[in-house]
């Protein structure tokens, strides 16, 4: 478990998502990274069917990550978060009366997983309803768990293959009450992915077909 | 009870009078009712004094009473005569009959009194008992016989009933004794084996289920009461009141045979090896006091365990993908741990009747250690399903290691999960163990053969007592006899693993050898040749000679097939002589000596005038090493050095 940074790579002008992804693959391989299989992260949305009308129904997001194959994360946006094992999905089925699955809103990111010494890089295509919407890049530095110590290193590494599109410090770490020097964990990664997916969903409203 | 006001109730008798006459004008004339006195008279008339007279008087005076009865009749006639004169008016004087009756009673009483007084005097009258008439009660003889017979019959029936009851109770006692034996045996059986009652049958459990096994065989046996025993005859020594019926596929005895052989030339030979052997040996080892059913249980349970082991191994052999697939033939599993080698694990089950011994097993064919390990591994597997790490487990969690249940909530990644999970099955473990055993044996054999073949540098092997199923270690020392303290630079630590041998040299080099026998042999031979050179180096230090050059791997001269040649050049203390040794694993040792030029008189040269040039060492000359005295190389070398030192 290390410090993770999830960022979105904008699709190059005049190119498709797939081409951009291939270009990134090539860059990474040139760098000397070794392909180590594939990864996927997905997110399902549930509406709370609350009894109090007038309040907007809260959205519960249930996410899975292939890095932790036996786990399941459940989060409210900006709210409490839960790490559970695989039975949580079955529990959600049982709670159908309180949480309704919004089937059209499932977002997932799939792609290749590269390893470069202590870095794990995951390049994924973000898809919603089997249409590609964007590209996600997750960089994990496995040797450290404190974001404040290794953020600069991660930034430099990302710069080496992403070029100018360098993200700033993820808000997850910045908004932590205890500061930057608190160990990061899997919840932070999933929160970052959730933000990314939210952005991708909103993007759908603005530009649909051009992303293809 | 305190109801309303009191009601006056008056009672009036019905005044019903008899109608005497009804006049013409309808007037009824009633018979005047009787007055009281008239009523009394009417009632008195009803009294029959004659009747009461008869009940009070004795029988003996019956005649007298008869006479007395006549009297009132006479008197009654007299009265009637008197009354006849008076126009048949019987109720002229209602008390007449009463009077007569009383008078008769008086008369009778007077007579009785007279009689009694006369009898009391005993002068004129005496009382005699009435004699019984014997002749009337005399029964005939036949009737007596019949009655006696009947009496005897009833007595006999009572006795017979009693005897029957006695015999029944004796039978019951014996039955009880037998029953008690059965019960006590059953109790003893129950104290060691699991029994339960199903309907009217008693079934038991032979399997390892309660110990954690997941094998589907039920392993039930049935306990039957042994009733075919004749109580009159003497009970035999080994009589057991209960017999057990073991399922037919668990009868007899079985064992697992693990052996390593050279690979069978033809696949068709597999499975034709007959694996039965005499199993009578098993039973004789059991304690003689143990009754027969228990022995059968133990062997049946062993059969079940062997079947489970083989089933688990076969399942894994089929499921697990390996480079060289395992062959499962009938009761045998064959796999190839090393090329040219074949490991066969087979279940040998003999049902006792077959006494065939086909290919007799060579005693060293069995790898008993592995068979024992198989049993231990399967028991280990049983314990794991029952261990506190697995059980108790929450209803919602899958059946796995305790820590693995936390993998979900703690977001373990794949490395962490793999470190917790056990991936190896029984077959893999056994194959690894077999490989290690084989490699270890072969290494030992190689070292021993080298040691016996080569005398000059001696090989000593010190095997470590502490080893693992997958790893053993041996320390190999190459020394020269007599010079162990000086020449001890070649010390090798061999770590024999599953497939490789790792050699750690004293000087820190680590060499990994494969399982090939030849590699180890070549390596040891090269080390032995290097030892000679190292020994010379150490000897030079002791003797005071200087080492001019030393090389473990010389690049000059003929190429060796195994390893490299090593060479050393040493010079004497005063520099006059030099010895050069080249030692190769195949080419052996070659020793050359350099002597000072001054010794070589015939090579006087006019060019060199100065005498000091004569002190230089001259050309090399080879020593005929085989003609040197000394039992080993270093001894000879020492002699040579001593000879060359002035």
Coordinates of N, CA and C in Angstrom, one line a residue, chain A residues 1-4 65 67-68 83 120 122 138 140-146 183-190, chain B residues 410-413 415-416:
Chain A
X1 N 0.9 -1.2 0.0 CA 0.0 0.0 0.0 C 0.9 1.2 0.0
X2 N 0.6 2.1 -0.9 CA 1.5 3.3 -1.0 C 0.6 4.6 -1.2
X3 N 1.2 5.6 -1.6 CA 0.5 6.8 -1.9 C 0.1 6.8 -3.3
X4 N -1.2 7.1 -3.5 CA -1.7 7.1 -4.9 C -2.1 8.4 -5.4
X65 N -12.1 -2.5 -6.7 CA -10.8 -2.2 -7.2 C -10.1 -3.6 -7.3
X67 N -7.1 -4.1 -7.3 CA -5.9 -4.2 -6.4 C -6.2 -4.9 -5.1
X68 N -7.5 -4.7 -4.6 CA -7.9 -5.4 -3.4 C -9.1 -6.2 -3.9
X83 N -15.1 0.3 4.2 CA -14.4 -0.8 3.4 C -15.0 -2.1 3.9
X120 N 3.8 2.0 -9.4 CA 2.8 1.2 -10.1 C 2.0 2.2 -10.9
X122 N -1.1 2.8 -13.6 CA -2.3 2.1 -14.2 C -3.0 3.1 -15.2
X138 N -3.4 6.3 -12.9 CA -3.2 6.2 -11.4 C -1.7 5.9 -11.2
X140 N 1.0 5.0 -8.3 CA 1.2 4.6 -6.9 C 2.7 4.5 -6.6
X141 N 3.1 5.1 -5.5 CA 4.5 5.0 -5.1 C 4.4 4.0 -3.9
X142 N 4.9 2.8 -4.1 CA 4.7 1.8 -3.1 C 5.6 1.9 -1.9
X143 N 6.7 2.7 -2.0 CA 7.7 2.6 -0.9 C 7.3 3.5 0.2
X144 N 6.3 4.4 0.1 CA 6.0 5.4 1.1 C 4.5 5.4 1.4
X145 N 4.1 5.7 2.6 CA 2.7 5.8 2.9 C 2.3 7.3 3.2
X146 N 3.3 8.1 3.4 CA 3.0 9.5 3.8 C 3.0 10.4 2.6
X183 N -0.7 8.9 7.3 CA -0.6 7.8 6.3 C -1.8 7.7 5.4
X184 N -1.6 7.5 4.1 CA -2.7 7.3 3.2 C -3.2 5.9 3.2
X185 N -4.4 5.7 2.8 CA -4.9 4.3 2.7 C -5.8 4.1 1.5
X186 N -6.4 3.0 1.4 CA -7.2 2.6 0.2 C -8.4 3.5 0.0
X187 N -8.9 4.1 1.1 CA -10.1 4.9 1.0 C -9.7 6.2 0.2
X188 N -8.5 6.7 0.4 CA -8.1 7.9 -0.4 C -8.1 7.6 -1.9
X189 N -7.6 6.4 -2.2 CA -7.6 6.1 -3.7 C -9.0 6.1 -4.2
X190 N -9.9 5.4 -3.5 CA -11.2 5.3 -4.0 C -11.9 6.6 -4.1
Chain B
X410 N -9.9 -4.8 5.2 CA -8.6 -4.1 5.3 C -8.0 -3.8 3.9
X411 N -8.7 -4.1 2.9 CA -8.2 -3.8 1.5 C -6.8 -4.4 1.3
X412 N -6.7 -5.7 1.5 CA -5.4 -6.4 1.2 C -5.2 -6.4 -0.3
X413 N -4.0 -6.2 -0.7 CA -3.8 -6.4 -2.1 C -3.3 -7.9 -2.4
X415 N -0.6 -9.4 -3.1 CA 0.6 -10.0 -2.4 C 0.3 -10.4 -1.0
X416 N -0.5 -9.5 -0.3 CA -0.8 -9.8 1.1 C -1.7 -11.0 1.1

